[in-house]
Short mmCIF file of C-alpha atoms in Angstrom, two decimals:
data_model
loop_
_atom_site.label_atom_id
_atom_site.label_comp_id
_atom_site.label_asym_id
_atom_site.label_seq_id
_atom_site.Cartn_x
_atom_site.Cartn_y
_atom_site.Cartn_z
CA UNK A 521 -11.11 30.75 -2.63
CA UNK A 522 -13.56 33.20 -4.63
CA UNK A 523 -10.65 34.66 -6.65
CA UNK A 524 -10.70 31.98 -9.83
CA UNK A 525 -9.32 33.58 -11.89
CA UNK A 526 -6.02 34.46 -9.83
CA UNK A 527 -6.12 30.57 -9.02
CA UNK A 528 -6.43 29.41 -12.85
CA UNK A 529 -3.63 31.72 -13.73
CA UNK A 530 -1.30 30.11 -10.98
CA UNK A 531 -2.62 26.42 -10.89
CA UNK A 532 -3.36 25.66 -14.43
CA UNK A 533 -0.80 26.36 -16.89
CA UNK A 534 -2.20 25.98 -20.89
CA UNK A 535 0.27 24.00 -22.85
CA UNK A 536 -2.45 23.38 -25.84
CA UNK A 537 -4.69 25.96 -27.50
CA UNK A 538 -6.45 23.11 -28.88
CA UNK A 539 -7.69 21.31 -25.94
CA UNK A 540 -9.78 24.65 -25.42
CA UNK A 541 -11.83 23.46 -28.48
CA UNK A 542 -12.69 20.32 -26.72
CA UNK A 543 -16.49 19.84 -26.01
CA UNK A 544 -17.42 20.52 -22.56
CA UNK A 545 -19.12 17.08 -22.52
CA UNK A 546 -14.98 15.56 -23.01
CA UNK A 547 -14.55 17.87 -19.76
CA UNK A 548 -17.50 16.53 -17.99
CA UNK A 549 -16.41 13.07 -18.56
CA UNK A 550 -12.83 13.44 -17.72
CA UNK A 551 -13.35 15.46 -14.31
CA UNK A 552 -15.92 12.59 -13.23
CA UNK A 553 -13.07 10.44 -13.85
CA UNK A 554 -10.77 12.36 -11.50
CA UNK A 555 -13.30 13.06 -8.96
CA UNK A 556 -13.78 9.24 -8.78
CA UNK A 557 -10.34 8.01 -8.75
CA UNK A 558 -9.86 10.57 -5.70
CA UNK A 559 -12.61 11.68 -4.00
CA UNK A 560 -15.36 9.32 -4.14
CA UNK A 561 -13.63 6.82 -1.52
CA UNK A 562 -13.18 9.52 0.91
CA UNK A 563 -16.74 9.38 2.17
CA UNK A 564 -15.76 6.69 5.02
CA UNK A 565 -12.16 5.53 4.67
CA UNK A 566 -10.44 8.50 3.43
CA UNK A 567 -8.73 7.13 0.19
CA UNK A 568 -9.30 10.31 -2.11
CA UNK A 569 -6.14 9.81 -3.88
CA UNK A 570 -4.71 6.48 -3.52
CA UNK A 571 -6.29 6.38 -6.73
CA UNK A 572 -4.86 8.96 -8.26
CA UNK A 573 -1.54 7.93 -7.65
CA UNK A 574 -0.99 6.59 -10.26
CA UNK A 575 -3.74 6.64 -12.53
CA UNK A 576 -3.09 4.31 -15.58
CA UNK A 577 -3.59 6.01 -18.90
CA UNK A 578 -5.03 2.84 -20.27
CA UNK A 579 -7.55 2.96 -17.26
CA UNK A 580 -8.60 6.59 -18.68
CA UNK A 581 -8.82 5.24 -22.37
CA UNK A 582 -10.80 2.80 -21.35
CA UNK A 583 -13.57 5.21 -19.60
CA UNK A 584 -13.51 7.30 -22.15
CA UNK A 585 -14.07 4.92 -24.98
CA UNK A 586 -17.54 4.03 -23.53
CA UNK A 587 -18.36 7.36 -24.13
CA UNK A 588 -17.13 8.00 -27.44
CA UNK A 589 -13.95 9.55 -27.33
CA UNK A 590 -9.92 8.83 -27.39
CA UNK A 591 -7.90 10.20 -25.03
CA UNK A 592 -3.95 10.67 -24.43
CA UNK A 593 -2.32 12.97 -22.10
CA UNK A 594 -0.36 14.69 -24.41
CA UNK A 595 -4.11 15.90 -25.67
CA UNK A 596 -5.11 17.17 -22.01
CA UNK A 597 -3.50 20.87 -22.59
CA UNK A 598 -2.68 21.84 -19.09
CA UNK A 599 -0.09 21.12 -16.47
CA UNK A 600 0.31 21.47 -12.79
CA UNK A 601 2.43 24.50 -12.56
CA UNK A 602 2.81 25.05 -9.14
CA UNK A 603 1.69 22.74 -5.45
CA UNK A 604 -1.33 23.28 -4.61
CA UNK A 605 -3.26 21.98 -1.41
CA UNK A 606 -7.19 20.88 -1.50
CA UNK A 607 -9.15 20.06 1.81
CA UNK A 608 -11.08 16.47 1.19
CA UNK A 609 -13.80 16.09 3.70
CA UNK A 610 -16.33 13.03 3.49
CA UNK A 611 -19.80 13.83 5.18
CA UNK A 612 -21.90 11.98 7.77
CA UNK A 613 -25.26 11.08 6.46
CA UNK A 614 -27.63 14.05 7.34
CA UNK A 615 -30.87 12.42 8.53
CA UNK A 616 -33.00 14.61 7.27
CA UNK A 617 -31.72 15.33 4.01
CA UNK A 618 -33.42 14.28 0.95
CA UNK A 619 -31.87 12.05 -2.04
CA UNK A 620 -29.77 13.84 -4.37
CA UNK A 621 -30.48 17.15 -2.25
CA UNK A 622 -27.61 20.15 -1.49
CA UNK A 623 -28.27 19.28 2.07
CA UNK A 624 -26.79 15.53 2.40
CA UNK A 625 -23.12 17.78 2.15
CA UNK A 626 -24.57 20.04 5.41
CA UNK A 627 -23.11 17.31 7.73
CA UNK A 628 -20.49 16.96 10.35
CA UNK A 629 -16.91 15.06 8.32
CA UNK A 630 -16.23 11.63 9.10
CA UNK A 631 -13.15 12.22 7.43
CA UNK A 632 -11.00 14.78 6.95
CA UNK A 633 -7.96 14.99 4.61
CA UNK A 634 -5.25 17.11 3.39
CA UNK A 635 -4.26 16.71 -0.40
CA UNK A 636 -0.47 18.01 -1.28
CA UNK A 637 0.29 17.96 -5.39
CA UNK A 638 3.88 19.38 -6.01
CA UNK A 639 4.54 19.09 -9.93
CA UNK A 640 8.22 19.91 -8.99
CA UNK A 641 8.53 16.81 -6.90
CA UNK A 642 5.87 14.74 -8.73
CA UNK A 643 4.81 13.17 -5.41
CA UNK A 644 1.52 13.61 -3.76
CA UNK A 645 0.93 13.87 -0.06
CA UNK A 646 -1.77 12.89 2.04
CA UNK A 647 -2.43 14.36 5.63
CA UNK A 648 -5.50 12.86 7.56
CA UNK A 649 -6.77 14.81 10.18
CA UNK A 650 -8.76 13.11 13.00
CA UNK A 651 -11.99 14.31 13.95
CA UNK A 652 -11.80 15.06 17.53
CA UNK A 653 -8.81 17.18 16.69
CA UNK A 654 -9.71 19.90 19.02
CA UNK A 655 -10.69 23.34 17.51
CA UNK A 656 -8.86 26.28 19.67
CA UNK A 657 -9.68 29.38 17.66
CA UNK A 658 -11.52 32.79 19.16
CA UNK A 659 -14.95 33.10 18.37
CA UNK A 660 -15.45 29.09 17.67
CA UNK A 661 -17.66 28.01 19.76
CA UNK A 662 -17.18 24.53 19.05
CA UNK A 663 -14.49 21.79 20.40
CA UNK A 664 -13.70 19.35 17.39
CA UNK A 665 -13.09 20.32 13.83
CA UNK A 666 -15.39 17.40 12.31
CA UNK A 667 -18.44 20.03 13.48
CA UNK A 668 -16.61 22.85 10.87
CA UNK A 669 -18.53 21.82 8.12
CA UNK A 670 -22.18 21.67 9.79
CA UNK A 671 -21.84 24.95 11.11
CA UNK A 672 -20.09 26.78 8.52
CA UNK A 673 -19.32 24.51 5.33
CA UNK A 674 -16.61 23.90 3.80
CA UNK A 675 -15.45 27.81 3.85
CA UNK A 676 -15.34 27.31 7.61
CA UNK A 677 -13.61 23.96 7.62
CA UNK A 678 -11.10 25.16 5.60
CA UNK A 679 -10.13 28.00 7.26
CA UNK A 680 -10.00 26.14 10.55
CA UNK A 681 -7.87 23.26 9.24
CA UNK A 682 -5.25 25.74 7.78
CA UNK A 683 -5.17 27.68 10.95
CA UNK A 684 -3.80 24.04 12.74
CA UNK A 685 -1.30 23.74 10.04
CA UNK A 686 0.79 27.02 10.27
CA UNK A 687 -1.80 28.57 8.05
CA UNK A 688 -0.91 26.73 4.50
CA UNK A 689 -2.68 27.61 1.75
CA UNK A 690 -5.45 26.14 1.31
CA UNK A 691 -6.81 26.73 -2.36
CA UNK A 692 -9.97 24.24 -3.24
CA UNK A 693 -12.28 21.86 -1.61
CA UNK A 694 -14.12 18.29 -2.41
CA UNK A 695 -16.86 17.46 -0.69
CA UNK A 696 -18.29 13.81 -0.88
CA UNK A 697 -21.45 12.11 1.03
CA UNK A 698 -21.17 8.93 2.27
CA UNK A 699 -23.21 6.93 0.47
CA UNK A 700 -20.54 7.35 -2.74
CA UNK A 701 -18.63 4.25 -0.28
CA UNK A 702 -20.99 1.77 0.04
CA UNK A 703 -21.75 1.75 -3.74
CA UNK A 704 -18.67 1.80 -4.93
CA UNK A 705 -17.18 -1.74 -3.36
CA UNK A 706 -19.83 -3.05 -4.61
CA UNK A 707 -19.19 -2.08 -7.88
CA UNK A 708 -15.60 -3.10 -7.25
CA UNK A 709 -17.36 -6.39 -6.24
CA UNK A 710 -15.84 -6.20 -2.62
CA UNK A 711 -12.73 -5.67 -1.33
CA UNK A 712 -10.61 -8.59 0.66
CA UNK A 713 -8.64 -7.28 3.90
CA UNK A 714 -7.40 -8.62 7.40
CA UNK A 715 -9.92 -7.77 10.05
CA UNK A 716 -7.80 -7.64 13.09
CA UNK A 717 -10.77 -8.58 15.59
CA UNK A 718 -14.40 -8.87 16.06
CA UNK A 719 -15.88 -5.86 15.97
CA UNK A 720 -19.30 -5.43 17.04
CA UNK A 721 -20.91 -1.56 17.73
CA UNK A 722 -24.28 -0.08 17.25
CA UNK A 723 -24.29 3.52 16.03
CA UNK A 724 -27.86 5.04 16.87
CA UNK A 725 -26.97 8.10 15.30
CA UNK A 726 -25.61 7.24 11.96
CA UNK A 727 -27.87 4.13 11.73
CA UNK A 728 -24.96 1.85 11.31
CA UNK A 729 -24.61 -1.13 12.92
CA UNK A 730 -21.14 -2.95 12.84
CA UNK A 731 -20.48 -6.93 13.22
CA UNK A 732 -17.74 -8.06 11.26
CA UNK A 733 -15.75 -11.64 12.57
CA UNK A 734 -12.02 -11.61 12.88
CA UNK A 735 -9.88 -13.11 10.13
CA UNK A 736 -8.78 -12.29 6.08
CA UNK A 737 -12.54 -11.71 4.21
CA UNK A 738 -14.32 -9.82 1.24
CA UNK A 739 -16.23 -7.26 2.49
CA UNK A 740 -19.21 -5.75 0.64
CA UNK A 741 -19.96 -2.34 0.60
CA UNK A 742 -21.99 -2.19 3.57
CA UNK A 743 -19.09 -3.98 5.99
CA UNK A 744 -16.51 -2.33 4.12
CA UNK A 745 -18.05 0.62 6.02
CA UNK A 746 -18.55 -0.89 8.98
CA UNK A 747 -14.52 -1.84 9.05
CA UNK A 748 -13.74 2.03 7.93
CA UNK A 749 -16.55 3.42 10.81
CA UNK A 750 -15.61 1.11 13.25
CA UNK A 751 -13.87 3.15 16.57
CA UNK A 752 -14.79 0.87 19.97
CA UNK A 753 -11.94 -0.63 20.07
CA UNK A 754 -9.84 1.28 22.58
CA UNK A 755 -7.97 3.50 19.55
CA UNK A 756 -10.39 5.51 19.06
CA UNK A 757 -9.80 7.73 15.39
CA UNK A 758 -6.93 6.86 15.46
CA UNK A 759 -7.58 2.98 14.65
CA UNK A 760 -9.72 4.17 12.37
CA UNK A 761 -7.78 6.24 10.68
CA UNK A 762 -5.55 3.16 9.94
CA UNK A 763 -7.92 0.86 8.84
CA UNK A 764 -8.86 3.96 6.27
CA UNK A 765 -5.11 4.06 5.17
CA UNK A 766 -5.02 -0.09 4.95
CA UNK A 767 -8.05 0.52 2.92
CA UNK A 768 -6.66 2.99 0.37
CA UNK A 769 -3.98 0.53 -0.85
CA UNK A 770 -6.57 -1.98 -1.33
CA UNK A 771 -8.60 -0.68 -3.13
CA UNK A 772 -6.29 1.48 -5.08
CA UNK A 773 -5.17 -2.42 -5.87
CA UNK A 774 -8.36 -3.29 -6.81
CA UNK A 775 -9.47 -0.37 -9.55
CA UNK A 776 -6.62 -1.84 -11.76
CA UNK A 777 -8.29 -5.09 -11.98
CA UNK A 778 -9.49 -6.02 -15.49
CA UNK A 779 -12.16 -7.14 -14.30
CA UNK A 780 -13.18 -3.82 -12.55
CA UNK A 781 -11.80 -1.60 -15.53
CA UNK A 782 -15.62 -2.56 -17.67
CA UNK A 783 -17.18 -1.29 -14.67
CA UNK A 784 -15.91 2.01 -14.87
CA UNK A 785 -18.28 4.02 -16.86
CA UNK A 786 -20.59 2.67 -14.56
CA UNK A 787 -18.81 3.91 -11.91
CA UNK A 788 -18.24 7.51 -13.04
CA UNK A 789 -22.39 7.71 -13.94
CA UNK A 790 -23.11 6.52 -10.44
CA UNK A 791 -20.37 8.50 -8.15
CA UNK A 792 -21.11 12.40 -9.68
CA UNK A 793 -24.55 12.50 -7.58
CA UNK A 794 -22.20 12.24 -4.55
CA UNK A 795 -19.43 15.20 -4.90
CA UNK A 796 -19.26 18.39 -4.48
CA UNK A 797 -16.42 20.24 -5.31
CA UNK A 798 -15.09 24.14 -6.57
CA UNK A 799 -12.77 22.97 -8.88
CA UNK A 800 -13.84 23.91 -12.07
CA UNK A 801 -13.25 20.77 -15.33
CA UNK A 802 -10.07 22.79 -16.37
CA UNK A 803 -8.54 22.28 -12.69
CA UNK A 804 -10.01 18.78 -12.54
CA UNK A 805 -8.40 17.79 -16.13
CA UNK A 806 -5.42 18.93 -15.26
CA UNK A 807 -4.96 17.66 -11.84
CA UNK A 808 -5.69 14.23 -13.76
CA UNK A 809 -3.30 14.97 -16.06
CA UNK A 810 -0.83 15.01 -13.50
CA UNK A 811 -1.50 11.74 -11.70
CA UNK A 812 -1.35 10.35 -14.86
CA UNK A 813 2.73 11.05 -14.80
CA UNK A 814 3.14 9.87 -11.18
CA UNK A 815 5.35 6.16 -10.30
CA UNK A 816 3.47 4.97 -7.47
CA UNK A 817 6.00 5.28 -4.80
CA UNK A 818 5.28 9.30 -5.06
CA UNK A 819 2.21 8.75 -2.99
CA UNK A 820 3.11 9.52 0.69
CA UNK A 821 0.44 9.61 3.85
CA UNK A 822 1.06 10.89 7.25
CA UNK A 823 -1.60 11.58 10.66
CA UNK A 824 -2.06 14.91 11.92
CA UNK A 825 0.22 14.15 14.33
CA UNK A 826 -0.53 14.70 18.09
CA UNK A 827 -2.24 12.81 21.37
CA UNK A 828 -5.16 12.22 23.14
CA UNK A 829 -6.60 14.14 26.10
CA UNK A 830 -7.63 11.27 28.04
CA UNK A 831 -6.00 9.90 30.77
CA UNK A 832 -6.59 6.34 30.10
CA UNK A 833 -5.11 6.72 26.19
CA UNK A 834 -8.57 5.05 25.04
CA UNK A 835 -8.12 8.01 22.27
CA UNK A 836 -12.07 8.47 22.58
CA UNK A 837 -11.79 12.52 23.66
CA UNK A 838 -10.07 15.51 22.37
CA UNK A 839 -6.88 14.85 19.54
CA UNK A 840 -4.27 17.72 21.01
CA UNK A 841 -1.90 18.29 18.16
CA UNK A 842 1.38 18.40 18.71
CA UNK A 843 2.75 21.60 17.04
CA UNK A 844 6.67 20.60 16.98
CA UNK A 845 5.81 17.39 14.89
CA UNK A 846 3.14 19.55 13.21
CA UNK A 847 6.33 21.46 12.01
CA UNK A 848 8.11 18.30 11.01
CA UNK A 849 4.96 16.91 9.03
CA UNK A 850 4.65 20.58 7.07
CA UNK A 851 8.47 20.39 6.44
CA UNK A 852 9.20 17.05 5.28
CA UNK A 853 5.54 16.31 3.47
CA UNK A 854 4.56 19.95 2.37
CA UNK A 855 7.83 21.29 1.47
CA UNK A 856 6.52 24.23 3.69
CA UNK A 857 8.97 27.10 5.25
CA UNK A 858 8.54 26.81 8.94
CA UNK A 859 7.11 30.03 9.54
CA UNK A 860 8.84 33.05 11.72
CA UNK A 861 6.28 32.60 14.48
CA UNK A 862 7.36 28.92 14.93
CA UNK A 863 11.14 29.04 14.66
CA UNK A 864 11.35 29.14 18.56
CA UNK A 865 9.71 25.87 19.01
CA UNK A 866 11.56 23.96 15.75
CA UNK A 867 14.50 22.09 16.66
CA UNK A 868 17.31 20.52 14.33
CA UNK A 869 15.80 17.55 12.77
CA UNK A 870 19.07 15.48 13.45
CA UNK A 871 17.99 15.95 17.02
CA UNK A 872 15.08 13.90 16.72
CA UNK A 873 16.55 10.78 14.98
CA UNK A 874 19.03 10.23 17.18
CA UNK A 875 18.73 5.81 17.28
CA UNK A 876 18.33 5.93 21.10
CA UNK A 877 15.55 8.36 20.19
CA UNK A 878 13.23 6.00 18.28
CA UNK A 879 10.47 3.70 19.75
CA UNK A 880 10.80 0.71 16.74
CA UNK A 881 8.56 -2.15 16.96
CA UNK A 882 9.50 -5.47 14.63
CA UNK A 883 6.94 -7.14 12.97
CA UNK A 884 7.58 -10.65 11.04
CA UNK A 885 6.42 -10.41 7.60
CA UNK A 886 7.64 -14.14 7.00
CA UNK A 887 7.41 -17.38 7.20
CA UNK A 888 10.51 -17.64 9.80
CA UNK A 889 8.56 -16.16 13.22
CA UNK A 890 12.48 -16.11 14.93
CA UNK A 891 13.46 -13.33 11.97
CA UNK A 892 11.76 -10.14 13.69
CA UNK A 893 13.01 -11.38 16.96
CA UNK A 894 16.85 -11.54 15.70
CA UNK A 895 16.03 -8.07 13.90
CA UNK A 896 15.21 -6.64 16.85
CA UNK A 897 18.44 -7.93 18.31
CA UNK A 898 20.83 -6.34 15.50
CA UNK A 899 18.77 -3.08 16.08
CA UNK A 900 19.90 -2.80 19.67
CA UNK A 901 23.52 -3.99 18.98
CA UNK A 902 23.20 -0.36 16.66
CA UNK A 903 21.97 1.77 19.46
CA UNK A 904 18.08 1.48 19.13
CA UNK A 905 17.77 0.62 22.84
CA UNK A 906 14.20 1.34 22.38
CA UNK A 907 12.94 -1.84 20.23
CA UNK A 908 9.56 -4.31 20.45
CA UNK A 909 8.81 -7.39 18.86
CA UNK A 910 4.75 -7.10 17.99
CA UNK A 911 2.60 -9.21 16.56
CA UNK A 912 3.22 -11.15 13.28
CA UNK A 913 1.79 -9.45 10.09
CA UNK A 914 -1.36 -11.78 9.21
CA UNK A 915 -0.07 -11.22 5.60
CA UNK A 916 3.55 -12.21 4.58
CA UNK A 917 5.27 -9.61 2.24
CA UNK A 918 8.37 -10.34 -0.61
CA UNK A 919 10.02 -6.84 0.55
CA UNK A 920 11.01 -5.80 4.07
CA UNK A 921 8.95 -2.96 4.99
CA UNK A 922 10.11 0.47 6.98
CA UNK A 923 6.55 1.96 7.56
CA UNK A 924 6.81 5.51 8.76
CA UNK A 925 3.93 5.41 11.42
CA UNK A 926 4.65 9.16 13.08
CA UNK A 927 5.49 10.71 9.61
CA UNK A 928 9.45 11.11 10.57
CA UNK A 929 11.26 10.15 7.16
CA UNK A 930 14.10 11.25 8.67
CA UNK A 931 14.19 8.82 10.80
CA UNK A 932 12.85 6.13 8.39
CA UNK A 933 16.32 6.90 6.31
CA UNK A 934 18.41 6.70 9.07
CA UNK A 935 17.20 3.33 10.27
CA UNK A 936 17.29 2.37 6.53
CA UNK A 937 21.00 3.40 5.83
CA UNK A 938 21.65 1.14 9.35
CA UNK A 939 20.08 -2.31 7.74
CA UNK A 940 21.49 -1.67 4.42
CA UNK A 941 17.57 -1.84 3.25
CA UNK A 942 14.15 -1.97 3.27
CA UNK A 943 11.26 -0.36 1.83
CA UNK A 944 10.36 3.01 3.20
CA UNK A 945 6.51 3.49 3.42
CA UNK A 946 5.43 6.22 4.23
CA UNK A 947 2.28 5.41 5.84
CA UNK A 948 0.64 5.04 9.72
CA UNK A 949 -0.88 1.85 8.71
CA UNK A 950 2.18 0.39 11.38
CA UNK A 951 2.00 -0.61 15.13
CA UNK A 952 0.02 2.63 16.46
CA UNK A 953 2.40 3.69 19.80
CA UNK A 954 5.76 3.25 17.65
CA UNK A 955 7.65 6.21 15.53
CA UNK A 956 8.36 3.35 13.28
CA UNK A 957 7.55 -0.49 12.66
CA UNK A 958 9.78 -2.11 10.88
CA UNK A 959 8.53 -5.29 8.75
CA UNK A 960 10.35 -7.98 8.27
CA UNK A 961 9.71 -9.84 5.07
CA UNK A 962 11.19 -12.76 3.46
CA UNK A 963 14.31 -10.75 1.62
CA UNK A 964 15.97 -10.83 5.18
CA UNK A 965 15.18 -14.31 6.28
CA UNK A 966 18.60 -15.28 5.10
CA UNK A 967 20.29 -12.31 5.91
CA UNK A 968 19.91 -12.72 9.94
#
């Protein structure tokens, strides 16, 4: 991480001797942009770059009107030229740490997340790593990786998170306080989303208390936390993690708003007091450059996957990673080698997506209830023998849905390539205990 110049050379790839010339105030501007299209959310709900995939060029213009200058990304001068990985983590407030001090990024991380650019794929990935994952390293003498960062930064935190992972690369780091959240859905003016229940908790220790009423409502910044924060609900991170991932396409929704677009010089003034990051402007420009080129389908997000340590699955104790899916999730999401010290344990993906294989849960998506139990149905005519009906989706979708809850997309295209359709999303924002939920929406109501 201290070698910047090695990184530069490998990372950032000049196309334009002229950008150099730009001002470093055009820099400034442009990697506040960046940093709050992707790391600003990540303080509670982990959305760092829902926003950056895509970012709309007329969404940059826009910012960088207010401030005086033009922009196209033919003008930015660099280019992604090889993947590159950068650890996200979004700190608990640190009590005693002053206002616009060093020390509010000394905390434990709320939220941890793995970002995956690959310019030769043009997708980005994004790996969320729950907090209680427990740390199993010599010489740590902590249990759960959110304490990395309060006992050793972010040099510490990364080193541990890439040890879990097969020891990827892990090149640069963005830190962000929590109190970047709050204020920004409320410069968004709220955010609308399905609370699933009532939630009602009292944390002493973070000075956040939580009581938020079942049902579809818009949810200032302060609640929006609460529904990101919120874990006593039996799932633990887990849950949590998933209302951060529902949260991410909401609000990644919301920025493109017109109404929201005036607000964001605003936005980028307000949200730079809250990062802190070792990319330099040149990194930052051009890792906006290349969201910039991105559809939006290239944005993929996966859970460290694994299970809990307690007996009664309440999820509330040590996250135990499992390392063959760990393998999977590296492969399939990180285009990553599986190393020679892991061959032994990797099987044959075709093994694992066998359709007798697959815990599938149905979920109606329609306004025919009787579709996702007729679904379910075909599926087990096929040979998925293990298939659930859950609850109906409280919102109805246009497109049948394949959401990719364990990270398999394997899987996901096998079960596709069986309906003859169906949107693969590759997400855990699904029913939590299946490999996939499948949702039904109303492009199948005729078709069973």
């Amino acid at each position: 991480m201290k070698n910047l110049s090695i990184f530069k050379r490998n990372f950032v790839k000049p196309v334009d001797r002229e950008s150099r010339k730009k001002p470093k105030f055009f820099l400034y501007i442009v990697g506040l942009f960046f940093l709050v299209f992707t790391a600003a959310i990540s303080a509670a709900i982990g959305a760092i770059t829902a926003l950056l995939a895509p970012v709309e060029p007329p969404i940059i213009s826009r910012v960088l009107e207010a401030t005086g200058f033009n922009y196209t990304s033919s003008n930015s001068g660099y280019r992604l030229s090889r993947p590159v990985n950068i650890l996200i983590l979004g700190i608990d407030r640190v009590p005693e740490a002053a206002a616009n001090s060093p020390k509010i990024f000394e905390g434990r991380s709320d939220t941890i997340l793995l970002l995956h650019l690959d310019p030769r794929e043009k997708s980005i990935s994004l790996l969320s790593v729950p907090r209680d994952t427990k740390v199993d390293v010599p010489g740590i003498r902590f249990s759960k990786i959110s304490e990395a960062n309060a006992t050793g930064g972010a040099a510490l935190a990364t080193r541990l998170v890439s040890s879990m992972l097969n020891n990827t690369r892990i090149e640069r780091y963005v830190r962000v306080s929590s109190s970047a959240f709050r204020e920004l859905v409320d410069l968004l003016g709220g955010v609308e989303v399905f609370v699933p229940r009532a939630m009602s908790y009292t944390d002493t220790a973070q000075k956040l208390k939580i009581n938020l009423a079942q049902g579809w409502q818009t949810l200032n910044g302060e609640q929006a936390e609460q529904f990101a924060r919120f874990r006593n609900d039996g799932l633990g991170d887990i849950g949590r993690i998933q209302r951060q991932q529902s949260l991410i396409q909401v609000i990644r929704n919301r920025l493109t708003s017109p109404s929201v677009l005036v607000r964001l010089p605003q936005i980028v003034r307000l949200m730079q007091k809250y990062v802190d990051t070792n990319l330099n402007y040149e990194e930052i420009l051009t890792l906006a450059n290349f969201g910039l080129q991105l559809e939006r389908d290239t944005f993929k997000m996966v859970i460290l996957p694994g299970s809990s340590s307690s007996k009664q699955g309440d999820l509330r104790s040590y996250w135990i990673l499992d390392a063959l899916k760990v393998d999977r999730i590296m492969t399939q999401y990180f285009n990553q080698s599986v190393p020679d010290f892991a061959q032994g344990r990797f099987r044959n993906p075709t093994e694992s997506v066998l359709p007798k294989n697959l815990k599938i849960a149905v979920q109606n998506a329609s306004n025919k209830p009787a579709t996702a139990k007729t679904v379910a149905e075909f599926l087990r005519k096929k040979g998925f023998f293990n298939v659930s009906v859950v609850q109906d989706s409280p919102q109805k979708e246009r497109q049948s849905q394949i959401i990719v809850q364990q990270g398999d997309l394997e899987a996901a295209n096998l079960l596709q390539k069986e309906l003859g359709g169906g949107k693969i999303e590759a997400s855990s924002t699904g029913e939590i205990n299946s490999d996939l939920t499948l949702r039904v929406g109303e492009d199948w109501v005729k078709r069973f």
